């Protein structure tokens, strides 16, 4: 057979029923939560593409591993198994489990980042940015030129701009406590970072004597893109590539709710013994003892298996193809997306689709609400609601660089017909794009406002 369909590389042996709702029910549910999709009950959502974080299905091997969980407070066998897998994969000396990614970020930045510092990254994810800013530092996004052009087809749009990174290291000097690179670049469209780019970052960090830390939530998807797209890499396995990538860095933070293939978990890993010791002290204060870090022993066992399964080429081929397939559905409906499709998600360009709305009318939030109202599909706004800020002293509100709706695909959870349905919902919304109203914020907290803000639709002309 030439070019067979890339099928789900698993059988389904346990199912979770989905609840269908009427349009009237969805209208009432959305109004009741102030037009913030984070406020919805999961039961009121049909296809939940809010995030790929912690929402995937575990394999039979992972469920079996849960039964082996050793719940000893200290020195559990589960930690030894987790440690062995993480050590083989990353090569880092100090392996510190946390309950999720942002805990690793807060602990690391608490130990390494000071007031007035500058932290460069390709693009900071929202919790990463918030945790950098919480220390009084500047989170500086330095994604490459291609990465800023949403429609451009280029293989590694997650690359960091090496010239800008060097300028930052040179000009800011000691104010740069570490360099971050996020693989794949979630807030920049789930775009990969090339091995070449990571090697150059290593060189710059050596030259300026600055630690290089990976935000490696989607290290396996990134490795697959390198295998598929980078010269000279197609004969290496994704695991070999991932192992090299980790060994270029001095440490990493990871939300294991993504490529850890489990529903909870995080990791902070470092080579520097002194920083690791300070991190462990902070860990004990808020997360738990260093051999469980806020997780149950059984979670560590599920992760130990997941971190092996995730680099399986059959899995990664299917995974990346699913996102590309959904992007093709959007293009058939003439809905622009970030190109090429990312590894874990498709990013609809709401700014282009709802061009009648100014950014202050939150076009990405408007599109996200409409996908829910149309067909019970929940995505997430990555635009001015997430990254904008209220203007100070009467100044205009700050807006985000782009207005995107991310449709993130939980791992091993939805089938091809679910993805077909999402494509139909996108097409139906696109047909009446010009009539979709904007929104305004009526209530917002100081940090991470998109999680809890309340909004209302703007009157239509
Ligand atoms: C790139 C990136 N960094 C950090 C995080 C934070 O991880 P967590 O949600 O586990 O706290 C996420 C979560 O989505 C992410 O995508």
Coordinates of C-alpha atoms and ligand atoms in Angstrom, one line a residue:
X1 CA 0.0 0.0 0.0
X2 CA 1.5 3.3 -0.9
X3 CA 0.7 6.3 1.4
X4 CA -1.7 4.6 3.8
X5 CA -3.9 6.6 6.2
X6 CA -1.9 7.4 9.4
X7 CA -4.2 5.7 11.9
X8 CA -4.4 6.0 15.7
X9 CA -1.6 3.7 16.9
X10 CA -3.8 2.2 19.7
X11 CA -7.0 0.4 20.4
X12 CA -9.6 1.8 22.8
X13 CA -10.5 -0.4 25.8
X14 CA -12.1 2.1 28.1
X15 CA -14.4 4.8 27.0
X16 CA -15.7 8.0 28.6
X17 CA -19.2 9.1 27.3
X18 CA -19.5 12.7 26.0
X19 CA -22.5 14.9 26.8
X20 CA -24.3 16.7 23.9
X21 CA -25.9 20.1 24.6
X22 CA -28.2 22.4 22.6
X23 CA -27.2 25.9 21.4
X24 CA -29.6 27.4 24.0
X25 CA -27.9 25.5 26.8
X26 CA -24.4 26.6 25.6
X27 CA -25.6 30.3 25.4
X28 CA -26.8 30.1 29.0
X29 CA -23.7 28.3 30.2
X30 CA -21.4 30.9 28.6
X31 CA -23.3 33.9 29.8
X32 CA -23.3 32.5 33.4
X33 CA -19.5 32.3 33.5
X34 CA -18.9 35.8 32.1
X35 CA -17.9 34.6 28.7
X36 CA -14.7 33.1 30.0
X37 CA -14.3 29.5 28.7
X38 CA -12.2 28.6 31.7
X39 CA -15.3 29.0 33.9
X40 CA -17.4 26.3 32.0
X41 CA -18.2 23.0 33.5
X42 CA -16.4 20.3 31.5
X43 CA -19.7 18.5 31.2
X44 CA -21.0 21.5 29.2
X45 CA -18.2 21.0 26.6
X46 CA -18.4 18.4 23.9
X47 CA -14.8 18.4 22.4
X48 CA -12.4 20.0 24.9
X49 CA -9.4 21.5 23.1
X50 CA -8.6 23.9 25.9
X51 CA -5.3 22.3 26.5
X52 CA -3.1 19.3 25.8
X53 CA -1.9 19.6 29.4
X54 CA -2.8 16.7 31.6
X55 CA -5.8 15.8 29.4
X56 CA -4.4 12.8 27.6
X57 CA -5.2 9.1 27.9
X58 CA -2.7 6.8 29.6
X59 CA -1.7 3.5 28.1
X60 CA -2.5 0.1 29.6
X61 CA 1.2 -0.1 30.6
X62 CA 0.8 3.2 32.5
X63 CA -2.3 2.0 34.3
X64 CA -0.5 -1.2 35.2
X65 CA 2.5 0.9 36.5
X66 CA 0.2 2.8 38.8
X67 CA -0.3 -0.4 40.8
X68 CA 3.4 -0.6 41.4
X69 CA 3.4 2.8 43.0
X70 CA 5.4 2.9 46.2
X71 CA 4.0 5.6 48.5
X72 CA 6.8 5.7 50.9
X73 CA 7.4 9.3 52.0
X74 CA 11.2 9.1 51.4
X75 CA 13.3 7.0 49.0
X76 CA 10.4 5.3 47.3
X77 CA 11.1 2.7 44.6
X78 CA 8.8 4.8 42.3
X79 CA 11.3 7.7 42.5
X80 CA 14.1 5.3 41.6
X81 CA 12.3 4.2 38.5
X82 CA 11.4 7.8 37.6
X83 CA 14.9 8.9 38.3
X84 CA 16.4 6.2 36.1
X85 CA 14.2 7.1 33.1
X86 CA 14.8 10.9 33.4
X87 CA 18.5 10.4 33.9
X88 CA 18.8 8.2 30.8
X89 CA 16.7 10.7 28.8
X90 CA 18.2 14.0 30.0
X91 CA 21.6 13.2 31.5
X92 CA 21.1 15.9 34.2
X93 CA 22.7 15.3 37.6
X94 CA 20.0 16.6 39.9
X95 CA 16.4 15.4 39.2
X96 CA 13.7 17.1 41.2
X97 CA 10.1 16.1 40.7
X98 CA 7.4 18.8 41.1
X99 CA 3.6 18.6 40.9
X100 CA 3.6 20.5 37.6
X101 CA 5.6 22.8 35.4
X102 CA 4.9 26.1 37.0
X103 CA 6.1 24.8 40.3
X104 CA 9.5 24.0 38.7
X105 CA 9.5 27.5 37.2
X106 CA 8.7 29.2 40.5
X107 CA 11.3 27.3 42.4
X108 CA 14.1 27.7 39.7
X109 CA 13.4 31.4 39.2
X110 CA 13.2 31.9 43.0
X111 CA 16.8 30.5 43.2
X112 CA 18.3 32.2 40.1
X113 CA 16.4 35.3 39.1
X114 CA 16.5 38.6 40.9
X115 CA 14.8 42.0 40.8
X116 CA 15.9 43.9 37.7
X117 CA 17.1 40.9 35.8
X118 CA 16.4 40.1 32.1
X119 CA 15.4 36.6 31.1
X120 CA 15.5 35.9 27.3
X121 CA 13.4 33.1 25.7
X122 CA 12.1 32.4 22.3
X123 CA 8.6 33.1 23.6
X124 CA 7.7 32.8 27.3
X125 CA 4.6 30.8 28.0
X126 CA 2.1 32.6 30.2
X127 CA 3.0 31.0 33.5
X128 CA 6.7 31.3 32.7
X129 CA 6.4 35.0 32.0
X130 CA 4.3 35.5 35.2
X131 CA 6.9 33.6 37.3
X132 CA 9.8 35.7 35.8
X133 CA 7.9 38.9 36.4
X134 CA 6.9 37.8 39.9
X135 CA 10.7 38.0 40.7
X136 CA 10.7 41.6 39.4
X137 CA 12.6 40.6 36.2
X138 CA 11.8 41.3 32.6
X139 CA 10.7 38.3 30.4
X140 CA 12.1 39.1 27.0
X141 CA 10.8 37.3 23.9
X142 CA 13.4 36.9 21.1
X143 CA 11.8 34.5 18.6
X144 CA 13.3 34.6 15.2
X145 CA 12.0 36.8 12.4
X146 CA 10.2 33.9 10.7
X147 CA 8.4 33.0 13.9
X148 CA 6.8 36.5 13.9
X149 CA 5.2 36.0 10.5
X150 CA 2.2 33.8 11.2
X151 CA 1.5 32.7 7.6
X152 CA 5.1 32.0 6.5
X153 CA 5.9 28.3 5.9
X154 CA 9.3 27.6 7.5
X155 CA 10.6 24.5 9.3
X156 CA 11.8 26.0 12.6
X157 CA 9.8 29.0 13.4
X158 CA 10.4 28.4 17.1
X159 CA 14.1 29.3 16.8
X160 CA 15.5 32.0 19.0
X161 CA 17.0 35.0 17.2
X162 CA 20.7 34.4 17.9
X163 CA 21.7 38.0 17.1
X164 CA 19.2 39.4 19.5
X165 CA 20.2 36.9 22.1
X166 CA 23.9 37.8 21.7
X167 CA 23.0 41.5 22.0
X168 CA 21.0 40.8 25.1
X169 CA 23.8 38.8 26.7
X170 CA 26.4 41.5 25.7
X171 CA 24.3 44.6 26.7
X172 CA 22.7 43.3 29.8
X173 CA 25.7 41.4 31.2
X174 CA 25.2 40.1 34.7
X175 CA 21.5 41.1 34.6
X176 CA 20.9 37.9 32.5
X177 CA 20.8 35.0 35.1
X178 CA 19.8 32.4 32.5
X179 CA 18.7 31.8 28.9
X180 CA 15.5 29.9 28.4
X181 CA 14.4 28.2 25.2
X182 CA 10.9 26.7 25.0
X183 CA 10.6 23.5 22.9
X184 CA 8.2 23.5 21.1
X185 CA 7.4 27.2 21.2
X186 CA 3.9 27.0 22.6
X187 CA 2.9 30.6 22.6
X188 CA 4.5 31.1 19.2
X189 CA 2.3 28.5 17.5
X190 CA 3.8 25.2 18.8
X191 CA 6.7 25.7 16.3
X192 CA 9.8 23.6 16.8
X193 CA 13.4 24.8 17.5
X194 CA 16.1 23.2 15.4
X195 CA 19.1 21.3 16.8
X196 CA 21.4 23.8 15.0
X197 CA 19.7 26.7 16.8
X198 CA 20.0 24.9 20.2
X199 CA 23.7 24.2 19.5
X200 CA 24.3 27.9 18.8
X201 CA 22.5 28.9 22.0
X202 CA 24.9 26.6 23.8
X203 CA 27.9 28.3 22.3
X204 CA 26.6 31.8 23.2
X205 CA 25.8 30.7 26.7
X206 CA 29.4 29.3 27.0
X207 CA 30.8 32.5 25.6
X208 CA 28.9 34.7 28.1
X209 CA 29.1 32.2 30.9
X210 CA 25.3 32.1 31.3
X211 CA 23.3 28.9 32.2
X212 CA 21.1 27.5 29.4
X213 CA 17.8 26.1 30.6
X214 CA 15.2 24.4 28.5
X215 CA 11.4 24.7 29.0
X216 CA 11.0 21.2 27.5
X217 CA 7.3 20.4 27.9
X218 CA 7.1 19.1 24.3
X219 CA 10.6 17.8 23.9
X220 CA 9.4 14.6 22.0
X221 CA 7.3 16.5 19.5
X222 CA 10.3 18.9 19.0
X223 CA 12.6 15.9 18.4
X224 CA 10.1 14.5 15.8
X225 CA 10.2 17.8 13.9
X226 CA 14.0 17.7 14.0
X227 CA 13.9 14.1 12.7
X228 CA 11.5 15.1 9.9
X229 CA 12.8 18.5 8.9
X230 CA 16.4 19.0 9.8
X231 CA 19.3 18.1 7.4
X232 CA 21.1 15.0 8.5
X233 CA 18.7 14.1 11.2
X234 CA 16.3 11.7 9.5
X235 CA 18.3 8.6 10.3
X236 CA 18.4 9.3 14.0
X237 CA 15.5 8.2 16.3
X238 CA 13.5 10.9 18.1
X239 CA 14.9 9.5 21.3
X240 CA 18.5 9.9 20.2
X241 CA 17.7 13.5 19.1
X242 CA 15.9 14.3 22.4
X243 CA 18.9 12.9 24.4
X244 CA 21.3 15.2 22.5
X245 CA 19.0 18.2 22.9
X246 CA 18.9 17.8 26.7
X247 CA 22.6 17.4 26.9
X248 CA 23.1 20.8 25.2
X249 CA 21.5 22.5 28.2
X250 CA 22.4 23.0 31.9
X251 CA 19.0 22.2 33.1
X252 CA 15.3 22.1 32.3
X253 CA 11.9 22.8 33.6
X254 CA 9.2 20.5 32.2
X255 CA 5.5 20.2 32.7
X256 CA 5.2 16.4 32.4
X257 CA 1.5 16.9 31.8
X258 CA 2.4 17.1 28.1
X259 CA 5.1 14.8 26.8
X260 CA 5.2 13.0 30.2
X261 CA 2.0 11.4 28.9
X262 CA 0.4 11.6 32.4
X263 CA -2.3 13.7 33.9
X264 CA -0.1 15.4 36.5
X265 CA 3.6 16.0 37.1
X266 CA 6.5 18.3 36.6
X267 CA 10.3 18.2 36.6
X268 CA 13.2 20.5 37.5
X269 CA 16.5 19.1 36.5
X270 CA 19.9 20.8 36.8
X271 CA 23.6 20.1 36.6
X272 CA 24.6 22.8 39.1
X273 CA 24.8 21.2 42.6
X274 CA 24.6 24.5 44.5
X275 CA 21.5 25.8 42.7
X276 CA 19.9 22.4 42.9
X277 CA 20.4 22.4 46.7
X278 CA 18.7 25.8 47.0
X279 CA 15.9 24.5 44.8
X280 CA 15.4 21.4 47.0
X281 CA 15.1 23.6 50.0
X282 CA 12.4 25.6 48.4
X283 CA 10.8 22.4 47.2
X284 CA 10.5 21.0 50.7
X285 CA 8.8 24.3 51.8
X286 CA 6.0 24.2 49.3
X287 CA 6.0 20.9 47.2
X288 CA 7.2 18.1 49.4
X289 CA 10.2 15.9 50.0
X290 CA 12.7 15.7 47.1
X291 CA 11.8 12.0 46.2
X292 CA 8.2 12.8 45.5
X293 CA 7.9 16.6 45.0
X294 CA 4.2 16.9 45.4
X295 CA 3.3 13.8 43.4
X296 CA 2.1 10.4 44.6
X297 CA 4.5 7.5 44.0
X298 CA 2.1 6.0 41.5
X299 CA 2.2 9.3 39.5
X300 CA 6.0 8.9 39.2
X301 CA 5.6 5.4 37.9
X302 CA 3.0 6.5 35.3
X303 CA 5.5 9.2 34.2
X304 CA 8.4 6.7 34.1
X305 CA 6.4 4.7 31.5
X306 CA 5.1 7.7 29.7
X307 CA 8.5 9.2 29.2
X308 CA 9.5 6.0 27.4
X309 CA 6.3 5.7 25.3
X310 CA 6.4 9.3 24.1
X311 CA 9.4 9.0 21.8
X312 CA 7.9 6.0 19.9
X313 CA 8.1 7.1 16.2
X314 CA 4.6 5.6 15.4
X315 CA 3.1 7.6 18.2
X316 CA 4.8 10.8 17.1
X317 CA 4.0 10.4 13.5
X318 CA 0.3 10.0 14.3
X319 CA 0.4 12.9 16.9
X320 CA 1.9 15.4 14.5
X321 CA -0.3 14.3 11.6
X322 CA -3.4 14.9 13.7
X323 CA -2.6 18.6 14.1
X324 CA -1.7 18.9 10.4
X325 CA -5.0 17.3 9.5
X326 CA -7.0 19.7 11.6
X327 CA -5.1 22.6 10.1
X328 CA -6.0 21.4 6.6
X329 CA -9.7 21.3 7.7
X330 CA -9.4 25.0 8.7
X331 CA -7.7 25.9 5.4
X332 CA -10.5 24.2 3.5
X333 CA -12.9 26.5 5.3
X334 CA -10.6 29.5 4.4
X335 CA -9.7 30.1 8.0
X336 CA -6.1 31.2 8.3
X337 CA -3.9 29.4 10.9
X338 CA -0.4 29.8 12.0
X339 CA 1.7 27.9 9.4
X340 CA 2.9 25.2 9.4
X341 CA 0.7 23.4 12.0
X342 CA 2.3 23.0 15.4
X343 CA 2.9 19.7 17.1
X344 CA 0.2 19.8 19.7
X345 CA -2.2 22.3 18.4
X346 CA -3.7 24.3 15.6
X347 CA -3.7 28.1 16.1
X348 CA -6.5 29.9 14.3
X349 CA -5.6 33.4 13.3
X350 CA -8.6 35.3 14.7
X351 CA -7.1 38.7 13.9
X352 CA -7.2 37.8 10.2
X353 CA -10.6 36.0 10.3
X354 CA -12.4 38.7 12.4
X355 CA -10.7 41.7 10.8
X356 CA -13.7 43.8 11.5
X357 CA -12.8 43.8 15.2
X358 CA -10.0 45.9 16.6
X359 CA -7.7 44.1 19.1
X360 CA -9.2 46.0 22.0
X361 CA -12.5 44.2 21.1
X362 CA -10.7 40.9 21.8
X363 CA -11.2 39.1 18.4
X364 CA -9.5 35.9 19.6
X365 CA -11.8 35.6 22.6
X366 CA -14.7 36.3 20.3
X367 CA -13.8 33.4 18.0
X368 CA -13.2 31.1 21.0
X369 CA -16.7 31.9 22.3
X370 CA -18.2 31.3 18.9
X371 CA -16.6 27.9 18.4
X372 CA -18.2 26.9 21.8
X373 CA -21.6 28.3 20.9
X374 CA -21.6 26.7 17.5
X375 CA -20.6 23.2 18.4
X376 CA -19.5 22.8 22.0
X377 CA -15.8 23.0 21.1
X378 CA -13.6 24.7 23.7
X379 CA -10.3 26.3 22.6
X380 CA -8.2 28.9 24.3
X381 CA -7.6 32.5 23.5
X382 CA -3.9 33.4 23.0
X383 CA -4.3 37.1 22.4
X384 CA -5.0 40.4 24.2
X385 CA -7.0 38.7 26.9
X386 CA -4.0 36.5 27.8
X387 CA -1.1 38.9 27.1
X388 CA -2.6 42.4 27.0
X389 CA -2.7 44.7 30.0
X390 CA -5.0 47.5 31.2
X391 CA -3.6 51.0 30.3
X392 CA -2.2 52.9 33.3
X393 CA -3.2 56.5 34.1
X394 CA -5.6 56.8 31.2
X395 CA -3.3 55.3 28.6
X396 CA -4.7 52.9 26.0
X397 CA -4.8 49.2 26.9
X398 CA -1.7 47.2 25.8
X399 CA -2.6 44.6 23.2
X400 CA -0.9 41.3 22.3
X401 CA 1.3 40.8 19.2
X402 CA -1.2 38.3 17.7
X403 CA -4.8 37.3 18.1
X404 CA -4.9 33.5 18.1
X405 CA -7.3 30.7 19.2
X406 CA -5.4 27.6 20.1
X407 CA -7.1 24.3 19.6
X408 CA -4.9 21.9 21.6
X409 CA -5.1 18.2 21.0
X410 CA -5.1 16.0 24.1
X411 CA -2.8 13.0 23.6
X412 CA -4.4 9.7 22.5
X413 CA -7.9 11.0 23.3
X414 CA -9.9 12.0 20.3
X415 CA -10.3 10.1 17.0
X416 CA -10.2 11.3 13.4
X417 CA -14.0 11.7 13.3
X418 CA -13.9 14.0 16.3
X419 CA -11.3 16.1 14.4
X420 CA -13.6 16.0 11.3
X421 CA -16.4 17.4 13.5
X422 CA -14.2 20.2 14.8
X423 CA -13.4 21.1 11.2
X424 CA -17.2 21.4 10.5
X425 CA -17.6 23.7 13.5
X426 CA -14.8 25.9 12.3
X427 CA -16.3 26.1 8.8
X428 CA -19.8 27.0 10.2
X429 CA -18.3 29.8 12.3
X430 CA -16.2 31.1 9.4
X431 CA -19.3 31.5 7.2
X432 CA -20.7 34.2 9.6
X433 CA -17.4 35.7 10.7
X434 CA -18.4 39.2 9.7
X435 CA -21.3 39.1 12.2
X436 CA -19.4 37.9 15.2
X437 CA -19.4 40.5 18.0
X438 CA -16.4 41.7 20.0
X439 CA -16.0 41.5 23.8
X440 CA -14.9 43.8 26.7
X441 CA -13.5 42.8 30.1
X442 CA -15.7 43.8 33.0
X443 CA -13.7 42.2 35.9
X444 CA -10.0 41.1 36.0
X445 CA -7.4 40.0 38.5
X446 CA -3.8 41.4 38.6
X447 CA -2.0 38.2 37.4
X448 CA -2.9 35.8 34.6
X449 CA -6.2 37.5 34.0
X450 CA -7.4 35.2 31.2
X451 CA -8.1 32.4 33.8
X452 CA -10.7 34.3 35.8
X453 CA -11.7 37.6 34.1
X454 CA -15.3 38.2 33.3
X455 CA -16.4 39.6 30.0
X456 CA -19.5 40.7 28.1
X457 CA -20.2 40.9 24.3
X458 CA -20.1 44.4 22.8
X459 CA -23.3 45.6 21.2
X460 CA -23.4 45.0 17.4
X461 CA -24.0 47.9 15.1
Ligands
LIG1 C1 5.7 25.9 27.3 C2 5.1 25.7 28.7 N1 5.8 26.0 29.8 C3 5.3 25.8 31.0 C4 4.0 25.4 31.2 C5 3.4 25.3 32.6 O1 3.2 24.0 33.0 P1 2.0 23.5 34.0 O2 0.7 23.9 33.4 O3 2.2 22.1 34.2 O4 2.2 24.3 35.3 C6 3.2 25.1 30.1 C7 1.8 24.6 30.2 O5 1.0 24.6 29.3 C8 3.8 25.2 28.8 O6 3.1 24.9 27.6

